[in-house]
XYZ file of N, CA and C in Angstrom:
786
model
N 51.697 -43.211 5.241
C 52.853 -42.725 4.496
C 54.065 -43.592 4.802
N 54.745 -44.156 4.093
C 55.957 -44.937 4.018
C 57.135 -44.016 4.366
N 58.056 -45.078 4.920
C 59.070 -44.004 5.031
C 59.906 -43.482 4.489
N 59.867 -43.894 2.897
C 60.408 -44.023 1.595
C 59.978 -41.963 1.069
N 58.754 -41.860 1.616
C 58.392 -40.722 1.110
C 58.507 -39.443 2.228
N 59.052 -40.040 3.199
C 58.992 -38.776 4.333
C 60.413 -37.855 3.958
N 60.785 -36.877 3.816
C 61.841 -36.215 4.341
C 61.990 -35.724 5.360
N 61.173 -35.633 6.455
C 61.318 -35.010 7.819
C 60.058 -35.794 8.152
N 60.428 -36.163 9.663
C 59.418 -37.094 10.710
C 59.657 -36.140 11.703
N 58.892 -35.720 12.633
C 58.871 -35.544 14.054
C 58.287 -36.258 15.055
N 58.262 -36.431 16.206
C 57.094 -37.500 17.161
C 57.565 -36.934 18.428
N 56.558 -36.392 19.072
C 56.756 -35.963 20.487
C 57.591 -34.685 20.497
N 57.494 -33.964 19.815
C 58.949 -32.975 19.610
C 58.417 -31.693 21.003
N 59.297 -31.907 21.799
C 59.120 -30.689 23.052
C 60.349 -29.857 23.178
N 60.294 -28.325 23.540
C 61.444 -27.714 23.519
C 60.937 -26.614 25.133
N 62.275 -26.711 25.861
C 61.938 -26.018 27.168
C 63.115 -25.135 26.923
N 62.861 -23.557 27.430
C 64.262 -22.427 27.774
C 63.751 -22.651 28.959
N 64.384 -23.062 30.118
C 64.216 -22.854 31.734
C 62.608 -23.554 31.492
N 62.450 -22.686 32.592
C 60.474 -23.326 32.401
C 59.547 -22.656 31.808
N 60.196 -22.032 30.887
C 59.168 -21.464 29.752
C 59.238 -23.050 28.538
N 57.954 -23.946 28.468
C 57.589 -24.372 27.180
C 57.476 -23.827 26.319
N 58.224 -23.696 24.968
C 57.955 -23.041 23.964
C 57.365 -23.929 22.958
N 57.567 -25.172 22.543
C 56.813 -26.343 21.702
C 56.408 -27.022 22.966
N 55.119 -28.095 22.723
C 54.884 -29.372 23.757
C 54.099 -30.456 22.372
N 54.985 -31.423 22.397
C 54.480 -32.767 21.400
C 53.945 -32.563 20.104
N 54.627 -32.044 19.573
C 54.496 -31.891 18.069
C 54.746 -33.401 17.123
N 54.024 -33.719 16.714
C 54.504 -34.868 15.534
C 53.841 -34.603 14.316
N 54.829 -34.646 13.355
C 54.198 -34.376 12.295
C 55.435 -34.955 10.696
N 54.740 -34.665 9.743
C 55.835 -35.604 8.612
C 55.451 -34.912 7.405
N 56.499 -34.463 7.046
C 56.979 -33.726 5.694
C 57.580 -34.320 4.422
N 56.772 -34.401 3.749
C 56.881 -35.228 2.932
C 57.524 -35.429 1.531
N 58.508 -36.147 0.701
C 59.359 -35.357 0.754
C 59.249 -34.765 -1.226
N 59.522 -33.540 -1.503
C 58.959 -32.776 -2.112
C 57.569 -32.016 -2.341
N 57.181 -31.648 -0.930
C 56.334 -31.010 -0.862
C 56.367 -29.544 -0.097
N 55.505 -28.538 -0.458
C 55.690 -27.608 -0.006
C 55.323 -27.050 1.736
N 56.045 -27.538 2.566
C 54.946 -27.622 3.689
C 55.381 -26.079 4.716
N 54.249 -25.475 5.385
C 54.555 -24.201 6.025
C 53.793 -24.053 7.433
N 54.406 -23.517 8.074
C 54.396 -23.230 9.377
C 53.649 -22.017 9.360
N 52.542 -21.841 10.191
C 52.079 -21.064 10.021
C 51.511 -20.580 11.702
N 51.696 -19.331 12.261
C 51.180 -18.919 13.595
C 52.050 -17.418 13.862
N 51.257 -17.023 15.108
C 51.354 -15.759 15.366
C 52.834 -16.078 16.341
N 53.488 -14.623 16.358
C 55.003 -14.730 16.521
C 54.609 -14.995 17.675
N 55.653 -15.929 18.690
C 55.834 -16.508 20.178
C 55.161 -18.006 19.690
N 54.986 -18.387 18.604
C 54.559 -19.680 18.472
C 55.561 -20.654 18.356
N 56.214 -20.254 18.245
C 57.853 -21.336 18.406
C 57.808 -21.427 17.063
N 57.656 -21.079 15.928
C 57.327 -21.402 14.604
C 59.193 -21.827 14.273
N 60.172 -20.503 14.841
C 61.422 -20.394 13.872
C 62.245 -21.363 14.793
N 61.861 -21.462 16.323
C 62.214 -22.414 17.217
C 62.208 -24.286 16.450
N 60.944 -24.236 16.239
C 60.571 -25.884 15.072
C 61.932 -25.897 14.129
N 61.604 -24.854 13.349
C 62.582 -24.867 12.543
C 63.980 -25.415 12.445
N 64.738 -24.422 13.731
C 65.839 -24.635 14.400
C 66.107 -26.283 14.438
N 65.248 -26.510 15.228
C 65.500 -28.363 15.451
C 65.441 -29.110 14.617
N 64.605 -28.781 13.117
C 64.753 -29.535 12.142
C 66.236 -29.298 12.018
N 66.784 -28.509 11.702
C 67.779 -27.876 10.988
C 69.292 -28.949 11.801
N 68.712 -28.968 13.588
C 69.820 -29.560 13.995
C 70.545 -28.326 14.506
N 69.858 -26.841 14.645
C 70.608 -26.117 15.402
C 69.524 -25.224 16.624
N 68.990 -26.304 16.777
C 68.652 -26.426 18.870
C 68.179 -27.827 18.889
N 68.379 -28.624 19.816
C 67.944 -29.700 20.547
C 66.618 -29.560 20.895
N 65.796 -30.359 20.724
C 64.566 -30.525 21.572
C 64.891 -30.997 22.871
N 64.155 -30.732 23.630
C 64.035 -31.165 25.283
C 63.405 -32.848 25.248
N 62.247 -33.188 24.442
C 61.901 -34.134 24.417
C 61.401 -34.670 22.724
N 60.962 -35.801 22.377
C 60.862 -36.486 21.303
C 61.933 -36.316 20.517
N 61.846 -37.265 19.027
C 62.693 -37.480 18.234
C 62.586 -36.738 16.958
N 63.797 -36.409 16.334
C 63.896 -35.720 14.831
C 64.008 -36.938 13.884
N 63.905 -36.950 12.613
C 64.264 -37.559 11.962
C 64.077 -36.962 10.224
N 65.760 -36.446 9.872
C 65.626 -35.727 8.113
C 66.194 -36.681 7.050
N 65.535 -37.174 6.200
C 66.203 -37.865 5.056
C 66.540 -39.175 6.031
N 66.296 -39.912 7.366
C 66.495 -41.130 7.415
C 67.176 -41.232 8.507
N 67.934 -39.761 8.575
C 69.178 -39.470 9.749
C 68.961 -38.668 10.991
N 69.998 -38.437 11.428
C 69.715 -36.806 12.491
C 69.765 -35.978 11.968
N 69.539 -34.892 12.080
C 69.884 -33.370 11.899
C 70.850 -33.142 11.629
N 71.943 -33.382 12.413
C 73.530 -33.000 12.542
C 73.886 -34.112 10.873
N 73.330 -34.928 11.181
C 74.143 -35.693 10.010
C 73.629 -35.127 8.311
N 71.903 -34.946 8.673
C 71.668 -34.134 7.135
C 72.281 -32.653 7.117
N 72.594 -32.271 7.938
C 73.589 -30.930 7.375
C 75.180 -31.338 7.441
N 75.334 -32.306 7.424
C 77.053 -32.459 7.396
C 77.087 -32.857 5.637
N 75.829 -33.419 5.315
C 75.811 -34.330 3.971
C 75.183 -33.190 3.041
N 75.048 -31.933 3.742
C 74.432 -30.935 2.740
C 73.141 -31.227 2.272
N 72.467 -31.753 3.219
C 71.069 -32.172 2.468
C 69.791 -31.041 2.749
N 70.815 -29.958 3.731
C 69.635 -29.025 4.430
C 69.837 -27.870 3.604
N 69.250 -26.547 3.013
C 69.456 -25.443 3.028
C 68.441 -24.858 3.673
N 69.226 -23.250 4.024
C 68.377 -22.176 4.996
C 68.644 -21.009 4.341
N 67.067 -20.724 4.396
C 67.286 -19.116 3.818
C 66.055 -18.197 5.295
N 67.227 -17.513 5.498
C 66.960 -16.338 7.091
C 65.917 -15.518 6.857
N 65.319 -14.706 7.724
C 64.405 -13.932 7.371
C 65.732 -12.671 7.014
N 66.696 -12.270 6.975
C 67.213 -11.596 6.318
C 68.655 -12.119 5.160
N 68.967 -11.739 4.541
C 69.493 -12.548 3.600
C 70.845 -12.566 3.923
N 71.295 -12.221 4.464
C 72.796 -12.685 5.183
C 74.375 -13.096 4.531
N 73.935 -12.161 3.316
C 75.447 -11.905 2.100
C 76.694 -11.629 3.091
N 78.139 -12.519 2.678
C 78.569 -12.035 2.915
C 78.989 -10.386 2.036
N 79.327 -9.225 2.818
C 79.886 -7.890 2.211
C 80.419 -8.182 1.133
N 81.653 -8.965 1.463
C 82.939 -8.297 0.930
C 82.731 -9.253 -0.464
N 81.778 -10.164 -0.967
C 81.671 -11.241 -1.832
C 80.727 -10.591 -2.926
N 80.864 -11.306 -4.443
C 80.294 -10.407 -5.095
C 78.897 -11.512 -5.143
N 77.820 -11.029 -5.890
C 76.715 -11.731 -6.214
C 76.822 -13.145 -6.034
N 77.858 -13.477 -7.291
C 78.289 -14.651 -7.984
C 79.167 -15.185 -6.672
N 79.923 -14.532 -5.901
C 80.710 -15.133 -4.727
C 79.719 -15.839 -3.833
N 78.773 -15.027 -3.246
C 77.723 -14.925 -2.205
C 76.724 -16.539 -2.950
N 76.481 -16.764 -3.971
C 75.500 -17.489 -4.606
C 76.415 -19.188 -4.433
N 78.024 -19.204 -4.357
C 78.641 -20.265 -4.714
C 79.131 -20.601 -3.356
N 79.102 -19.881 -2.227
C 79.733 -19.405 -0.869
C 79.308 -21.016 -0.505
N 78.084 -21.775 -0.728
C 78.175 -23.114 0.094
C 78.053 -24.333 -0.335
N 78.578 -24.143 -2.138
C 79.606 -24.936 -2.857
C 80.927 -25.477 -2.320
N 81.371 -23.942 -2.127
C 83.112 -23.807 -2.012
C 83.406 -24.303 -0.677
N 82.620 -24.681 0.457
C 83.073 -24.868 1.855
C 82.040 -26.963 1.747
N 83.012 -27.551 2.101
C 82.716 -29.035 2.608
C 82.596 -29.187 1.476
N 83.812 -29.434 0.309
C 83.536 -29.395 -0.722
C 83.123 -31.147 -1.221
N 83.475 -31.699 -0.240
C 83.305 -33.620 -0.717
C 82.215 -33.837 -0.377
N 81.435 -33.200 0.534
C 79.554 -33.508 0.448
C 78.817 -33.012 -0.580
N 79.390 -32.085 -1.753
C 78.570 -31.267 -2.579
C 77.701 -32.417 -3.631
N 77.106 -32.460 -4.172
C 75.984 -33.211 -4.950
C 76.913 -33.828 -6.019
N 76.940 -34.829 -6.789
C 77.661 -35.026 -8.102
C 77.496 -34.280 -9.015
N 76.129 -33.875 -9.245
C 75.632 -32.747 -10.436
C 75.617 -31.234 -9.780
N 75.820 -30.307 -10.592
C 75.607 -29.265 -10.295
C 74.861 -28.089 -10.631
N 74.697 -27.574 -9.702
C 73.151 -26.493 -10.324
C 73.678 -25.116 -11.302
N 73.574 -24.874 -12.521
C 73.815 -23.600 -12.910
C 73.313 -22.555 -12.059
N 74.681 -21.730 -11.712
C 74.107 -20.270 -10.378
C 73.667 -19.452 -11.692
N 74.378 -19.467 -12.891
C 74.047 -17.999 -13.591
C 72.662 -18.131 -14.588
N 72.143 -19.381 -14.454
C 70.693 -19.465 -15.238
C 70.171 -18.739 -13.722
N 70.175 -19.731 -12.569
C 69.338 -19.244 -11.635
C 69.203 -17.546 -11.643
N 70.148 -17.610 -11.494
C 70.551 -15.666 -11.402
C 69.642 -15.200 -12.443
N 69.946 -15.667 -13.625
C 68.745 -14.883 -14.404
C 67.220 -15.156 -14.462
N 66.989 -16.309 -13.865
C 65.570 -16.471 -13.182
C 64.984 -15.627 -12.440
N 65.590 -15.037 -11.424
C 65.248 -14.716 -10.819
C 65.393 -12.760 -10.786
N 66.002 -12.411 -12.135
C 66.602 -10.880 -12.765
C 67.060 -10.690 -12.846
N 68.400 -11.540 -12.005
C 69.731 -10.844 -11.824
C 70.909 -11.260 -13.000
N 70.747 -11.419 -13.745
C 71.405 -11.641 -15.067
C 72.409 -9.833 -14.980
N 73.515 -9.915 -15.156
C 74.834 -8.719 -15.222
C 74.773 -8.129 -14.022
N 74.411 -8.817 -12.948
C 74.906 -8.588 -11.676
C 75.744 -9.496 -10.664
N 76.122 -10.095 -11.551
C 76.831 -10.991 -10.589
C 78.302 -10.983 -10.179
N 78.628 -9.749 -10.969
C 79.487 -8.934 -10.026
C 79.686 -7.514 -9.216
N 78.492 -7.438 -8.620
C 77.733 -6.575 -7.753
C 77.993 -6.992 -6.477
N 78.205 -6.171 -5.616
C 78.289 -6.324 -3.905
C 77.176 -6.234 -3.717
N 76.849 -7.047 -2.334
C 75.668 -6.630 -1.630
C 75.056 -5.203 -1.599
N 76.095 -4.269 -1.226
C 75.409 -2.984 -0.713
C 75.076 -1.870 -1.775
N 75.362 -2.393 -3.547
C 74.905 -2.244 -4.442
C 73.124 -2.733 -5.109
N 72.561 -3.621 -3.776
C 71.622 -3.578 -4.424
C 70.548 -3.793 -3.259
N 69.194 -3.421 -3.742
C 67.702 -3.242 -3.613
C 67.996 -4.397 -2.194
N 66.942 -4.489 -1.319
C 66.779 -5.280 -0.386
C 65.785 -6.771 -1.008
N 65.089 -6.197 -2.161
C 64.428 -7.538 -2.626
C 65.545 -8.512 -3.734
N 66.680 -7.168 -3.992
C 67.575 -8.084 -4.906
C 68.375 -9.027 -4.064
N 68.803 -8.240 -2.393
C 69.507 -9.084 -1.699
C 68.388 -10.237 -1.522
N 67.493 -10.498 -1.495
C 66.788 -11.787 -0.648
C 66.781 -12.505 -1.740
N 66.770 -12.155 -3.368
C 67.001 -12.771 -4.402
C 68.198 -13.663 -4.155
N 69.078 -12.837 -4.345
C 70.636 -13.708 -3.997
C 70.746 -14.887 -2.912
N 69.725 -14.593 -1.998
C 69.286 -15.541 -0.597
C 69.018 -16.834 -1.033
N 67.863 -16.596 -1.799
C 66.964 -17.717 -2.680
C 68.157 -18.377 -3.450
N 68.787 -17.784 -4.482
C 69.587 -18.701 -5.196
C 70.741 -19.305 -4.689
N 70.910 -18.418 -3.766
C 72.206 -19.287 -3.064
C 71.311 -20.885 -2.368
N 70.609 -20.559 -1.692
C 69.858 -21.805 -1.304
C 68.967 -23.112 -2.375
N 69.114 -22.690 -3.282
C 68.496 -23.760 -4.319
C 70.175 -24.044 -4.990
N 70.859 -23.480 -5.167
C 72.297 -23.757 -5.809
C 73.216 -24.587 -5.627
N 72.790 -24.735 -4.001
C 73.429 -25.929 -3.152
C 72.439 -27.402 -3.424
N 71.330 -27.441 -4.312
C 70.720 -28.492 -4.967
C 70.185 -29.535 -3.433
N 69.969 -29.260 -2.287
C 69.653 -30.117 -1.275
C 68.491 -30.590 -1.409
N 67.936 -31.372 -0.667
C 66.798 -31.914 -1.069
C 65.544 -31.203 0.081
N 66.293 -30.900 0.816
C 65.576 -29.775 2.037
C 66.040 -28.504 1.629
N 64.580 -27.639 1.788
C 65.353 -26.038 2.371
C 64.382 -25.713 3.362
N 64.429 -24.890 4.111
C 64.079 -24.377 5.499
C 64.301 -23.246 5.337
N 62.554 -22.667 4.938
C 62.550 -20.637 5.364
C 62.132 -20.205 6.228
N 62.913 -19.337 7.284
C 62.535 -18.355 8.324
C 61.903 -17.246 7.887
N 60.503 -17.013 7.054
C 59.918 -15.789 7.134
C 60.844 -14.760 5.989
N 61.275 -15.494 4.999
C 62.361 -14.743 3.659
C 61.646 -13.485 3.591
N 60.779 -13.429 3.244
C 60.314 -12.110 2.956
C 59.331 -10.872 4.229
N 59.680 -11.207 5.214
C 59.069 -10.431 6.218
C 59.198 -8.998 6.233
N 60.924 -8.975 5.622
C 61.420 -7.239 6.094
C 61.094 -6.692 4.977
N 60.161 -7.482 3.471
C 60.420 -6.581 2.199
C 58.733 -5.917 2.732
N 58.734 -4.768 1.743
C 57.843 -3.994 1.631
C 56.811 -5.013 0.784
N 55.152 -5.227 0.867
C 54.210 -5.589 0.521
C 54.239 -5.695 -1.124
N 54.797 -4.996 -1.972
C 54.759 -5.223 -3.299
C 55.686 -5.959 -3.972
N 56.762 -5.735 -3.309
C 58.344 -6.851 -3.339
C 57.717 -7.988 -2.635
N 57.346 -8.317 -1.894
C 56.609 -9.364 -1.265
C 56.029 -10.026 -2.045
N 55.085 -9.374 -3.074
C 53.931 -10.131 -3.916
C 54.841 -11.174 -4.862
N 55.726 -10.138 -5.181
C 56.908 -10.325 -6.400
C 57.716 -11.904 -5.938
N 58.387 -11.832 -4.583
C 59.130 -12.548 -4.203
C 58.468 -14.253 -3.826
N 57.083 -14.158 -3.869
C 56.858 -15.417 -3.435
C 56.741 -16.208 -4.658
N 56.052 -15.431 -5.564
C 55.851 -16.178 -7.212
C 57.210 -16.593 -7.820
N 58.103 -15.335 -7.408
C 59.617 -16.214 -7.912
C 60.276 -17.662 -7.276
N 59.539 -17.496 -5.866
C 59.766 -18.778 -4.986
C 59.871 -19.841 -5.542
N 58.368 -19.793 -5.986
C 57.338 -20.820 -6.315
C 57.929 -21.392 -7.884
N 58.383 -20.331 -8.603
C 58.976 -20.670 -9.913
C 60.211 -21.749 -9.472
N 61.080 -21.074 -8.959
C 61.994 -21.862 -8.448
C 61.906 -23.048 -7.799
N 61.489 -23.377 -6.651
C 60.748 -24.803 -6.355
C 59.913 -25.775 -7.344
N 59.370 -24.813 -7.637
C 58.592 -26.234 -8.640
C 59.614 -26.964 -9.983
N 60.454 -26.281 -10.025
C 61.719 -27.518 -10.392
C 62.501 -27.468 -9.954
N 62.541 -27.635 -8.776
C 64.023 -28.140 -7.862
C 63.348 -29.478 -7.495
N 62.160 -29.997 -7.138
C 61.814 -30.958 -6.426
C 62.580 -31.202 -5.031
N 62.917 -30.083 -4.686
C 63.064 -30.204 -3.036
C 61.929 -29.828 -2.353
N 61.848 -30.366 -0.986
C 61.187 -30.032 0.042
C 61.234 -28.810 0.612
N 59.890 -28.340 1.258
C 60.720 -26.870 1.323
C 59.617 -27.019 3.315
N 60.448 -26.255 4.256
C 59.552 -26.232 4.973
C 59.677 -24.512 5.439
N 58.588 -23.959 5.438
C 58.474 -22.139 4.909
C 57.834 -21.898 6.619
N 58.059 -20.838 7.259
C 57.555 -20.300 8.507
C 57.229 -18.824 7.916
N 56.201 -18.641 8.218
C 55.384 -17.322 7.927
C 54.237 -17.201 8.928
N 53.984 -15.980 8.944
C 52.554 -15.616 9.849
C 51.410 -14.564 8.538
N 51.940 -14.667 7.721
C 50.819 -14.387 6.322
C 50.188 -15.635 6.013
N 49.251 -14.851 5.993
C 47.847 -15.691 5.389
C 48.101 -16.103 3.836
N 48.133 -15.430 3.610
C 48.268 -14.895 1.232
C 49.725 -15.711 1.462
N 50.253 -15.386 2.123
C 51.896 -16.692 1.294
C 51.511 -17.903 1.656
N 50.905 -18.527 2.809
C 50.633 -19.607 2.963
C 49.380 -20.005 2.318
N 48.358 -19.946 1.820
C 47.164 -20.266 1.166
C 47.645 -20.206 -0.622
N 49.064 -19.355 -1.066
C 49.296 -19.227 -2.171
C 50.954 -20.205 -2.802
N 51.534 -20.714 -1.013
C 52.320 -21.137 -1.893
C 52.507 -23.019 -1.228
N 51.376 -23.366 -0.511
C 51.976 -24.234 0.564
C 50.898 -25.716 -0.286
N 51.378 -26.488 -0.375
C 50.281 -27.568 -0.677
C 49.704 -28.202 0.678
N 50.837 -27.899 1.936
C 49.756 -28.210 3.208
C 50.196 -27.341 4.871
N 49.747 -26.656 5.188
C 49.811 -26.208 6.235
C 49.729 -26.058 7.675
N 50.522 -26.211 8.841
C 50.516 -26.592 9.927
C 50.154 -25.191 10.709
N 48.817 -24.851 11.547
C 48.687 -24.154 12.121
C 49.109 -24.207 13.431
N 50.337 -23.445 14.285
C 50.990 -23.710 15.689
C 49.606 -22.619 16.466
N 49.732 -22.954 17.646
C 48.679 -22.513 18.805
C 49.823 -21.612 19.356
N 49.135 -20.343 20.035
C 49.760 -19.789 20.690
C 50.912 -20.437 21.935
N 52.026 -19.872 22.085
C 52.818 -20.568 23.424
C 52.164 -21.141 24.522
N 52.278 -22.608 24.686
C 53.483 -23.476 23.788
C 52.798 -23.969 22.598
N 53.783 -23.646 21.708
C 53.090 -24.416 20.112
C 53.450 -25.198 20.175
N 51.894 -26.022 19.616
C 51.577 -27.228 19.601
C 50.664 -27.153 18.114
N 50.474 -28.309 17.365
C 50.170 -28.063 16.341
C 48.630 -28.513 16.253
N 47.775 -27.427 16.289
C 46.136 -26.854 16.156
C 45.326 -27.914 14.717
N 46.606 -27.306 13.804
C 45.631 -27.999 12.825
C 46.500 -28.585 11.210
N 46.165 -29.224 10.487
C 46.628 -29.505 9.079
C 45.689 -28.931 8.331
N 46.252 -28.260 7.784
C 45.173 -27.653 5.996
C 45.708 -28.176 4.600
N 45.226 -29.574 4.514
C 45.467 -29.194 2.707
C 45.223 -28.016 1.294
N 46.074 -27.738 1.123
C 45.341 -26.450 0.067
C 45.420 -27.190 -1.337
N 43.950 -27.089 -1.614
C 43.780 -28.074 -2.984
C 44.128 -27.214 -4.342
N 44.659 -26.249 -4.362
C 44.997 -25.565 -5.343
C 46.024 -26.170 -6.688
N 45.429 -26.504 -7.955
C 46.104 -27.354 -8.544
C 47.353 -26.245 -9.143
N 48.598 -27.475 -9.204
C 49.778 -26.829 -9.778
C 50.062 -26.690 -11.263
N 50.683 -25.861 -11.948
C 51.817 -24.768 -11.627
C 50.464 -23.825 -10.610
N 50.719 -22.709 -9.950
C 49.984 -21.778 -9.733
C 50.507 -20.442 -10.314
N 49.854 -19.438 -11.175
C 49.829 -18.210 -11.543
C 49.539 -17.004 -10.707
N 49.887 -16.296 -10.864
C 49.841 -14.945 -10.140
C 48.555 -14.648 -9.581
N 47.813 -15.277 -11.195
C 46.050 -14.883 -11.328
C 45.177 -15.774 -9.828
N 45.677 -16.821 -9.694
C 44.693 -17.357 -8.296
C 44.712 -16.870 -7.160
N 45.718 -15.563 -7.144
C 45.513 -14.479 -5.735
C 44.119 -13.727 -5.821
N 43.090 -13.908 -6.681
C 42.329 -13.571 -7.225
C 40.927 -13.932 -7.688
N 41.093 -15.402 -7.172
C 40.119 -15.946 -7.393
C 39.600 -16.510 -6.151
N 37.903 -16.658 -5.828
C 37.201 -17.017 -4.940
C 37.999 -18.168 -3.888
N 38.361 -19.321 -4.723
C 39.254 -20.128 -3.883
C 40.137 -19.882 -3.351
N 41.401 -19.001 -3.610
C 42.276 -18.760 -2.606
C 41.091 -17.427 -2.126
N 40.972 -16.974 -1.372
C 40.179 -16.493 -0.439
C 39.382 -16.984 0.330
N 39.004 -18.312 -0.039
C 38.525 -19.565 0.545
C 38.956 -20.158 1.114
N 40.536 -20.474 0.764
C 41.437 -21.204 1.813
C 42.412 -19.954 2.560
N 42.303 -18.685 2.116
C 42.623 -17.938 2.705
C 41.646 -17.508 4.261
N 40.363 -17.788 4.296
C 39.654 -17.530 5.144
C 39.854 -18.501 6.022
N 39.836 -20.222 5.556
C 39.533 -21.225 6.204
C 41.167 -21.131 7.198
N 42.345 -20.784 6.370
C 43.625 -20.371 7.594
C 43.444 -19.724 8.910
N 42.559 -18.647 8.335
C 42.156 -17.449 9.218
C 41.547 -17.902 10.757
N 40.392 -19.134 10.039
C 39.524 -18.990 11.192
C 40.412 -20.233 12.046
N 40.877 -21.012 11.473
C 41.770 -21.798 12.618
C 43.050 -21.268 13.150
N 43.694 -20.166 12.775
C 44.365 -19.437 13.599
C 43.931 -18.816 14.466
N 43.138 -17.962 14.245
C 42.044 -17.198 15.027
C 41.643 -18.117 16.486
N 41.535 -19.888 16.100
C 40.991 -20.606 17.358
C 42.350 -20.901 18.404
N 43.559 -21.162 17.284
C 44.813 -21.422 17.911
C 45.269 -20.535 18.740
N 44.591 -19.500 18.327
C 45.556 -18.042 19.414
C 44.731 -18.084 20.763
N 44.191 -18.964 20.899
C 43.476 -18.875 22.542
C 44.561 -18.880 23.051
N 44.884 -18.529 24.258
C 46.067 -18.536 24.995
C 46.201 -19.790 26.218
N 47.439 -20.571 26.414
C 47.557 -21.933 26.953
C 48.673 -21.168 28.150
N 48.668 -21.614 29.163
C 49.734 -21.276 30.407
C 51.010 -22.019 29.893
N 52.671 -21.025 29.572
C 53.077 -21.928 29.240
C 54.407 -22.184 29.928
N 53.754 -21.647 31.461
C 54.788 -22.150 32.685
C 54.686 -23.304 33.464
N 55.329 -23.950 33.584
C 55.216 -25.074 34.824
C 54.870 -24.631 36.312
N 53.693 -25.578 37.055
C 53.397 -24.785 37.878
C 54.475 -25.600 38.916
């Protein structure tokens, strides 16, 4: 892979709290417009990885590298977005406030072109809500607003912590297909942390399985699932196929590794 096509490099990536290892030598390369996801059981350092892409924790050892730069420098240039495992509106802002909130701040890094918020908005349902407060709506409408605020800012990275963890299983089903709508024309990179099987086998074109603490990365899964994808391939023999094949290499990753210094 050239370096023309990477958006994120890692090599050696180690992260220590005291002498708890939480990562040990991760390298790996994200490539850039592709869907790539983190995938392991919680204590895997999964949202920890994350963090350091992002440029908000340091690794202890090896190098980052996003779009060419550091960390610190692809989020000064707006090249990163993050969407939390909870959606993190401000209150007092309406829909339409909350969706433009990281437009309006560092306004000389913003993109030359700009993304329509109120098509997105209606992509995603929210069409005559966009002057709605947060605490006016559904918890899957807030993670909606999450999503568009993070594609709105047009970056060429986004970085998900587990978006949909706190929704209930049927909002869940709902929320990843809207994902997926959305990404597949943004042509950004997306790098997704989840511990579901069904979001990662349904929305990832390649998947990094972390090993129990210290995560370290077990395995790569290509998922050959051709694109656009429909609702309907939650359903068919193949994703249950690569839904299984996740399974059983997580299943090997969770052996447990000592992850104190002796």
């Amino acid at each position: 892979m050239s370096a023309e096509t990477a958006a994120i490099r890692l090599t050696g990536v180690s992260k220590r709290f005291g002498r708890l290892l939480a990562l040990g030598d991760i390298s790996l390369t994200v490539r850039s417009g592709e869907f790539f996801t983190l995938l392991g059981a919680s204590g895997s350092g999964k949202t920890t990885l994350l963090r350091i892409i992002a440029g908000l924790e340091k690794p202890t050892a090896g190098e980052v590298v996003v779009e060419g730069g550091s960390p610190a420098d692809a989020r000064s240039r707006k090249l990163l977005g993050w969407v939390p495992q909870s959606p993190a509106l401000l209150p007092w802002r309406t829909v339409a406030g909350n969706v433009q909130l990281l437009t309006q701040v560092n306004r000389s890094a913003n993109p030359a072109t700009t993304v329509d918020t109120s098509a997105l908005l209606a992509r995603v349902g929210l069409a005559g809500f966009e002057d709605a407060l947060p605490h006016e709506l559904s918890g899957g409408m807030q993670q909606r607003v999450a999503l568009v605020r993070a594609f709105a800012l047009g970056a060429p990275i986004l970085l998900m912590d587990e978006p949909f963890a706190a929704l209930d299983e049927i909002t869940r089903f709902e929320m990843r297909h809207l994902l997926l709508d959305l990404w597949q024309s943004s042509g950004a990179a997306v790098v997704f942390v989840t511990h579901s099987l069904a979001e990662a086998a349904y929305l990832s074109d390649r998947v990094a399985v972390l090993t129990a603490r210290p995560g370290r990365v077990a395995a790569i899964h290509d998922i050959p699932s051709l694109r656009p994808r429909e609702p309907e391939l939650e359903d068919t023999p193949e994703f249950f196929a690569n839904v299984t094949a996740l399974r059983d290499s997580l299943r090997i990753a969770m052996a447990p590794e000592s992850s104190v210094a002796p």
